Amino acid sequence: MAASNERIREVIDEYVRLVATGTADEIVALYADGATVEDPVGSDVLTTAEEIRAFYGGLEGLDTETRLVTARIAGGQAAFHFELVTKAGDATYTVTPIDVMAFDDDGKITSMRAFWSGDDMVIS
Amino acid sequence: MAASNERIREVIDEYVRLVATGTADEIVALYADGATVEDPVGSDVLTTAEEIRAFYGGLEGLDTETRLVTARIAGGQAAFHFELVTKAGDATYTVTPIDVMAFDDDGKITSMRAFWSGDDMVIS
């Protein structure tokens, strides 16, 4: 049976929280075996846990805050809009992607595709 | 060559406008031959122009206003959050789906997947 909307919402909340404050290992633990990551959409699809861990490892140590803007869940899948605000020196970089995720029956993420581009980044 | 971000943004704007004020034929004209529609995600996928036309025909004659909330475009694909407000009698029904679309090189929509559920509908 597909993961419930409630379970999927929990995983999204956890994902958004961990992107700001978690380790790459904690984020990878949200993913199912064999999961794929395409971030941003149009880039090479990451297909191994090692690649996914390396991808999120790039976020570790950054001074980042995140906030879920809105989530829509349907058919065991989800699309959600969230905000990442990263401070580096005197600059603040804000991106607000729309991520699309599929989940297995346990609520593990089986695919993630992030819609955003450098044009969407706001630097202040 | 993939449709430009500017072209895709035009098609999204046109789509959102036509969902409120257009005919089913006008909306179907935004789709490529062989396009698919899954609305909401998890429902049967519509695979013929006749099915897609019938789907949008259900919107004709409704007193609906639409508004694009935000769009993210990447790799010739897009995810966008929009609002539909439909008045029927004394009631107002508001849904704010996140739609995910792929496009061909001419900017015709090749697939549409709408993330929303009845739980997201606000009745006032």
Short mmCIF file of C-alpha atoms in Angstrom, two decimals:
data_model
loop_
_atom_site.label_atom_id
_atom_site.label_comp_id
_atom_site.label_asym_id
_atom_site.label_seq_id
_atom_site.Cartn_x
_atom_site.Cartn_y
_atom_site.Cartn_z
CA MET A 1 0.00 0.00 0.00
CA ALA A 2 1.29 3.46 -0.83
CA ALA A 3 2.60 5.57 2.03
CA SER A 4 -0.11 7.74 3.56
CA ASN A 5 -0.28 11.47 2.92
CA GLU A 6 0.52 11.97 6.62
CA ARG A 7 3.65 9.83 6.37
CA ILE A 8 4.77 11.61 3.20
CA ARG A 9 4.25 14.97 4.86
CA GLU A 10 6.42 13.85 7.80
CA VAL A 11 9.20 12.84 5.41
CA ILE A 12 9.01 16.16 3.57
CA ASP A 13 9.19 18.08 6.85
CA GLU A 14 12.14 15.96 7.93
CA TYR A 15 13.86 16.44 4.58
CA VAL A 16 13.49 20.21 4.69
CA ARG A 17 14.77 20.25 8.29
CA LEU A 18 17.76 18.02 7.52
CA VAL A 19 18.80 19.99 4.44
CA ALA A 20 19.44 22.86 6.86
CA THR A 21 20.74 21.07 9.93
CA GLY A 22 21.39 17.41 9.13
CA THR A 23 24.32 15.41 7.88
CA ALA A 24 24.52 13.88 4.42
CA ASP A 25 24.11 10.46 6.04
CA GLU A 26 20.89 11.54 7.75
CA ILE A 27 19.50 12.81 4.47
CA VAL A 28 20.56 9.68 2.56
CA ALA A 29 18.73 7.63 5.19
CA LEU A 30 15.47 9.19 3.95
CA TYR A 31 16.10 7.66 0.52
CA ALA A 32 15.22 4.12 -0.57
CA ASP A 33 17.84 1.81 -2.03
CA GLY A 34 18.13 2.52 -5.74
CA ALA A 35 16.74 6.05 -5.41
CA THR A 36 17.59 8.71 -7.95
CA VAL A 37 18.25 12.43 -7.55
CA GLU A 38 18.08 15.02 -10.34
CA ASP A 39 18.96 18.45 -8.91
CA PRO A 40 18.41 20.63 -10.79
CA VAL A 41 16.13 18.98 -13.36
CA GLY A 42 18.13 18.61 -16.56
CA SER A 43 21.40 17.79 -14.79
CA ASP A 44 22.93 14.31 -14.56
CA VAL A 45 20.76 11.95 -12.54
CA LEU A 46 22.49 10.60 -9.43
CA THR A 47 21.82 6.88 -9.14
CA THR A 48 23.94 5.58 -6.27
CA ALA A 49 23.90 6.24 -2.54
CA GLU A 50 27.51 7.38 -2.81
CA GLU A 51 26.63 10.02 -5.39
CA ILE A 52 23.64 11.17 -3.36
CA ARG A 53 25.72 11.35 -0.18
CA ALA A 54 28.37 13.41 -1.96
CA PHE A 55 25.70 15.75 -3.30
CA TYR A 56 24.28 16.48 0.16
CA GLY A 57 27.76 16.54 1.64
CA GLY A 58 28.18 19.79 -0.26
CA LEU A 59 25.58 21.34 2.04
CA GLU A 60 27.25 20.30 5.30
CA GLY A 61 28.91 23.14 7.10
CA LEU A 62 26.97 25.82 5.25
CA ASP A 63 25.01 28.28 7.36
CA THR A 64 21.62 27.44 5.88
CA GLU A 65 18.06 27.88 7.06
CA THR A 66 15.12 26.22 5.33
CA ARG A 67 11.38 26.65 5.40
CA LEU A 68 8.61 24.68 3.73
CA VAL A 69 6.40 27.05 1.76
CA THR A 70 3.75 24.62 0.58
CA ALA A 71 3.37 20.92 -0.19
CA ARG A 72 0.92 19.02 -2.38
CA ILE A 73 0.65 15.26 -2.00
CA ALA A 74 -1.18 12.94 -4.38
CA GLY A 75 -0.99 9.29 -5.32
CA GLY A 76 1.97 8.52 -3.07
CA GLN A 77 4.00 11.33 -4.62
CA ALA A 78 4.56 14.95 -3.70
CA ALA A 79 5.54 18.34 -5.02
CA PHE A 80 6.64 20.98 -2.55
CA HIS A 81 7.96 24.49 -2.61
CA PHE A 82 10.61 25.35 -0.06
CA GLU A 83 13.12 28.04 0.70
CA LEU A 84 16.83 27.74 1.42
CA VAL A 85 18.59 30.79 2.80
CA THR A 86 22.37 30.44 2.99
CA LYS A 87 24.65 33.02 4.55
CA ALA A 88 28.26 33.23 3.39
CA GLY A 89 30.30 36.18 4.54
CA ASP A 90 28.22 39.32 4.09
CA ALA A 91 25.97 37.80 1.42
CA THR A 92 22.70 35.91 1.73
CA TYR A 93 21.70 33.52 -1.04
CA THR A 94 18.03 32.57 -1.26
CA VAL A 95 16.68 29.84 -3.52
CA THR A 96 13.12 28.52 -3.46
CA PRO A 97 12.96 25.30 -5.47
CA ILE A 98 9.95 23.17 -6.21
CA ASP A 99 10.94 19.57 -5.48
CA VAL A 100 9.04 16.58 -6.83
CA MET A 101 9.40 13.29 -4.96
CA ALA A 102 8.12 9.76 -5.29
CA PHE A 103 7.99 7.46 -2.27
CA ASP A 104 7.89 3.75 -1.63
CA ASP A 105 5.31 2.10 0.60
CA ASP A 106 7.40 2.84 3.70
CA GLY A 107 7.70 6.50 2.85
CA LYS A 108 11.32 6.28 1.71
CA ILE A 109 12.10 8.64 -1.15
CA THR A 110 12.56 6.75 -4.43
CA SER A 111 13.17 9.79 -6.63
CA MET A 112 13.74 13.49 -6.17
CA ARG A 113 13.71 16.06 -8.94
CA ALA A 114 14.38 19.70 -8.06
CA PHE A 115 13.01 22.48 -10.25
CA TRP A 116 15.10 25.63 -9.91
CA SER A 117 17.76 27.53 -11.79
CA GLY A 118 20.46 30.02 -11.01
CA ASP A 119 18.13 32.70 -12.37
CA ASP A 120 15.84 32.05 -9.40
CA MET A 121 18.58 32.79 -6.85
CA VAL A 122 18.29 36.04 -4.96
CA ILE A 123 21.49 37.48 -3.52
CA SER A 124 21.20 40.12 -0.83
CA MET B 1 17.02 22.29 -28.91
CA ALA B 2 14.86 22.42 -25.82
CA ALA B 3 12.34 25.23 -25.60
CA SER B 4 13.78 28.29 -23.86
CA ASN B 5 12.80 29.21 -20.33
CA GLU B 6 11.10 32.30 -21.75
CA ARG B 7 9.00 30.23 -24.15
CA ILE B 8 8.06 27.79 -21.39
CA ARG B 9 7.06 30.66 -19.13
CA GLU B 10 4.82 32.03 -21.91
CA VAL B 11 3.12 28.66 -22.28
CA ILE B 12 2.57 28.40 -18.52
CA ASP B 13 1.06 31.88 -18.42
CA GLU B 14 -1.16 31.01 -21.37
CA TYR B 15 -2.19 27.72 -19.77
CA VAL B 16 -3.16 29.38 -16.49
CA ARG B 17 -5.10 32.05 -18.38
CA LEU B 18 -6.93 29.55 -20.58
CA VAL B 19 -7.90 27.29 -17.68
CA ALA B 20 -9.96 30.24 -16.46
CA THR B 21 -11.20 31.77 -19.68
CA GLY B 22 -10.40 29.48 -22.62
CA THR B 23 -12.14 26.66 -24.39
CA ALA B 24 -11.07 23.04 -24.15
CA ASP B 25 -9.89 23.28 -27.77
CA GLU B 26 -7.67 26.24 -26.95
CA ILE B 27 -6.12 24.36 -24.04
CA VAL B 28 -5.64 21.17 -26.09
CA ALA B 29 -3.81 23.30 -28.67
CA LEU B 30 -1.09 23.91 -26.07
CA TYR B 31 -0.42 20.16 -25.94
CA ALA B 32 1.80 18.18 -28.31
CA ASP B 33 0.49 15.16 -30.19
CA GLY B 34 0.74 12.15 -27.93
CA ALA B 35 0.78 14.22 -24.74
CA THR B 36 -0.36 12.76 -21.44
CA VAL B 37 -2.31 14.29 -18.56
CA GLU B 38 -2.44 12.92 -15.00
CA ASP B 39 -4.69 15.14 -12.90
CA PRO B 40 -4.54 14.53 -10.02
CA VAL B 41 -1.35 12.46 -9.79
CA GLY B 42 -2.39 8.89 -9.06
CA SER B 43 -5.47 9.01 -11.28
CA ASP B 44 -5.74 7.37 -14.70
CA VAL B 45 -3.40 8.95 -17.21
CA LEU B 46 -5.18 10.54 -20.17
CA THR B 47 -3.37 9.60 -23.37
CA THR B 48 -5.49 10.88 -26.26
CA ALA B 49 -6.47 14.36 -27.41
CA GLU B 50 -10.12 13.33 -27.05
CA GLU B 51 -9.64 12.41 -23.39
CA ILE B 52 -7.71 15.60 -22.71
CA ARG B 53 -10.34 17.71 -24.48
CA ALA B 54 -13.11 16.06 -22.44
CA PHE B 55 -11.17 16.69 -19.24
CA TYR B 56 -10.84 20.43 -19.90
CA GLY B 57 -14.38 20.55 -21.26
CA GLY B 58 -15.44 20.00 -17.67
CA LEU B 59 -14.06 23.45 -16.84
CA GLU B 60 -15.91 25.28 -19.60
CA GLY B 61 -18.78 27.36 -18.33
CA LEU B 62 -17.50 27.43 -14.75
CA ASP B 63 -16.98 30.85 -13.18
CA THR B 64 -13.28 30.39 -12.51
CA GLU B 65 -10.42 32.77 -11.94
CA THR B 66 -6.80 31.65 -11.95
CA ARG B 67 -3.53 33.13 -10.81
CA LEU B 68 0.02 31.89 -11.17
CA VAL B 69 1.67 31.82 -7.74
CA THR B 70 5.16 30.78 -8.74
CA ALA B 71 6.92 28.86 -11.50
CA ARG B 72 10.27 27.09 -11.61
CA ILE B 73 11.71 26.08 -14.98
CA ALA B 74 14.68 23.76 -15.50
CA GLY B 75 15.94 21.51 -18.25
CA GLY B 76 12.99 22.16 -20.57
CA GLN B 77 10.52 21.20 -17.85
CA ALA B 78 8.59 23.17 -15.28
CA ALA B 79 6.82 23.00 -11.95
CA PHE B 80 4.41 25.75 -11.05
CA HIS B 81 2.03 26.57 -8.26
CA PHE B 82 -1.23 28.20 -9.27
CA GLU B 83 -4.59 29.01 -7.81
CA LEU B 84 -8.06 28.28 -9.20
CA VAL B 85 -10.98 30.04 -7.57
CA THR B 86 -14.38 28.79 -8.74
CA LYS B 87 -17.67 30.35 -7.73
CA ALA B 88 -20.80 28.20 -7.77
CA GLY B 89 -23.90 29.60 -6.14
CA ASP B 90 -22.96 31.12 -2.81
CA ALA B 91 -19.82 29.00 -2.44
CA THR B 92 -16.25 29.67 -3.51
CA TYR B 93 -13.93 26.73 -4.08
CA THR B 94 -10.21 27.40 -4.03
CA VAL B 95 -7.57 24.87 -5.07
CA THR B 96 -3.88 25.63 -5.49
CA PRO B 97 -2.23 22.72 -7.31
CA ILE B 98 1.40 22.30 -8.17
CA ASP B 99 1.56 21.23 -11.82
CA VAL B 100 4.59 19.58 -13.38
CA MET B 101 4.97 19.84 -17.15
CA ALA B 102 7.41 18.64 -19.78
CA PHE B 103 7.66 20.41 -23.13
CA ASP B 104 8.88 19.60 -26.61
CA ASP B 105 11.34 21.78 -28.50
CA ASP B 106 8.50 24.01 -29.74
CA GLY B 107 7.16 24.58 -26.24
CA LYS B 108 4.17 22.28 -26.69
CA ILE B 109 3.26 20.45 -23.49
CA THR B 110 4.17 16.75 -23.70
CA SER B 111 3.05 15.80 -20.20
CA MET B 112 1.16 17.39 -17.34
CA ARG B 113 0.94 15.99 -13.82
CA ALA B 114 -1.11 17.90 -11.24
CA PHE B 115 -0.32 17.52 -7.54
CA TRP B 116 -3.37 18.31 -5.42
CA SER B 117 -6.05 16.51 -3.48
CA GLY B 118 -9.53 17.22 -2.24
CA ASP B 119 -7.99 17.85 1.18
CA ASP B 120 -6.31 20.92 -0.28
CA MET B 121 -9.61 22.48 -1.39
CA VAL B 122 -10.83 25.45 0.61
CA ILE B 123 -14.56 26.16 0.52
CA SER B 124 -15.73 29.56 1.63
#
